[in-house]
Amino acid sequence: CGSKAEALRAAEAGVDIVLLDNFTPQALHEAAAAVKAARPRVVVEASGGIDLENLPRFLGPHIDVVSMGCLTHGVSSLDFALRV
């Protein structure tokens, strides 16, 4: 979701997980708290623009999961085969 209103609509629609994407830390915590107040069992995931330096600002009591694209961006692939 890209806004607090979208996140609340998703939670009220009965989803299991709400992904809050590209929020500022303050807006993220406000939206996550609102989602948890409306539907405590919904898993709240934070994503977008989170790296090791700013990670602590995105952690909080209403955030269940944090996705960090920086862990996989720029990783080169490995071509291998398993022959049985």
C-alpha positions as a Python dict, from the first residue, in 0.01 Angstrom:
ca = {
    (1, 'C'): (0, 0, 0),
    (2, 'G'): (115, 352, -71),
    (3, 'S'): (-92, 535, 189),
    (4, 'K'): (-243, 491, 533),
    (5, 'A'): (-593, 496, 379),
    (6, 'E'): (-504, 215, 136),
    (7, 'A'): (-354, 10, 419),
    (8, 'L'): (-668, 48, 629),
    (9, 'R'): (-890, -50, 334),
    (10, 'A'): (-677, -359, 275),
    (11, 'A'): (-687, -458, 642),
    (12, 'E'): (-1063, -408, 659),
    (13, 'A'): (-1100, -620, 343),
    (14, 'G'): (-957, -914, 536),
    (15, 'V'): (-602, -950, 405),
    (16, 'D'): (-345, -1141, 608),
    (17, 'I'): (-50, -910, 531),
    (18, 'V'): (-28, -538, 454),
    (19, 'L'): (290, -419, 285),
    (20, 'L'): (363, -51, 348),
    (21, 'D'): (586, 59, 62),
    (22, 'N'): (805, 369, 40),
    (23, 'F'): (680, 539, 356),
    (24, 'T'): (885, 778, 563),
    (25, 'P'): (958, 630, 907),
    (26, 'Q'): (703, 858, 1077),
    (27, 'A'): (428, 786, 823),
    (28, 'L'): (510, 415, 839),
    (29, 'H'): (467, 398, 1215),
    (30, 'E'): (142, 596, 1200),
    (31, 'A'): (-3, 371, 929),
    (32, 'A'): (115, 53, 1101),
    (33, 'A'): (-40, 160, 1431),
    (34, 'A'): (-369, 235, 1257),
    (35, 'V'): (-370, -104, 1084),
    (36, 'K'): (-294, -288, 1408),
    (37, 'A'): (-566, -91, 1590),
    (38, 'A'): (-819, -190, 1324),
    (39, 'R'): (-702, -549, 1277),
    (40, 'P'): (-445, -666, 1537),
    (41, 'R'): (-376, -998, 1363),
    (42, 'V'): (-277, -845, 1029),
    (43, 'V'): (96, -878, 961),
    (44, 'V'): (250, -540, 875),
    (45, 'E'): (551, -539, 643),
    (46, 'A'): (773, -237, 576),
    (47, 'S'): (949, -205, 242),
    (48, 'G'): (1105, 51, 12),
    (49, 'G'): (1416, 258, 68),
    (50, 'I'): (1525, 63, 375),
    (51, 'D'): (1895, -15, 410),
    (52, 'L'): (2129, -111, 692),
    (53, 'E'): (2197, 252, 785),
    (54, 'N'): (1835, 362, 824),
    (55, 'L'): (1688, 27, 937),
    (56, 'P'): (1656, 126, 1306),
    (57, 'R'): (1424, 415, 1210),
    (58, 'F'): (1183, 169, 1045),
    (59, 'L'): (1165, -78, 1335),
    (60, 'G'): (884, -45, 1584),
    (61, 'P'): (619, -224, 1786),
    (62, 'H'): (368, -239, 1498),
    (63, 'I'): (612, -357, 1229),
    (64, 'D'): (627, -736, 1197),
    (65, 'V'): (847, -778, 887),
    (66, 'V'): (1102, -559, 708),
    (67, 'S'): (1198, -621, 346),
    (68, 'M'): (1530, -483, 228),
    (69, 'G'): (1598, -491, -144),
    (70, 'C'): (1955, -381, -79),
    (71, 'L'): (2028, -739, 23),
    (72, 'T'): (1971, -864, -331),
    (73, 'H'): (2029, -560, -554),
    (74, 'G'): (2347, -594, -753),
    (75, 'V'): (2401, -960, -675),
    (76, 'S'): (2529, -1150, -975),
    (77, 'S'): (2374, -1481, -1066),
    (78, 'L'): (2549, -1816, -1071),
    (79, 'D'): (2474, -2060, -1351),
    (80, 'F'): (2496, -2422, -1238),
    (81, 'A'): (2324, -2751, -1309),
    (82, 'L'): (2265, -3061, -1103),
    (83, 'R'): (2278, -3380, -1306),
    (84, 'V'): (2137, -3692, -1147),
}
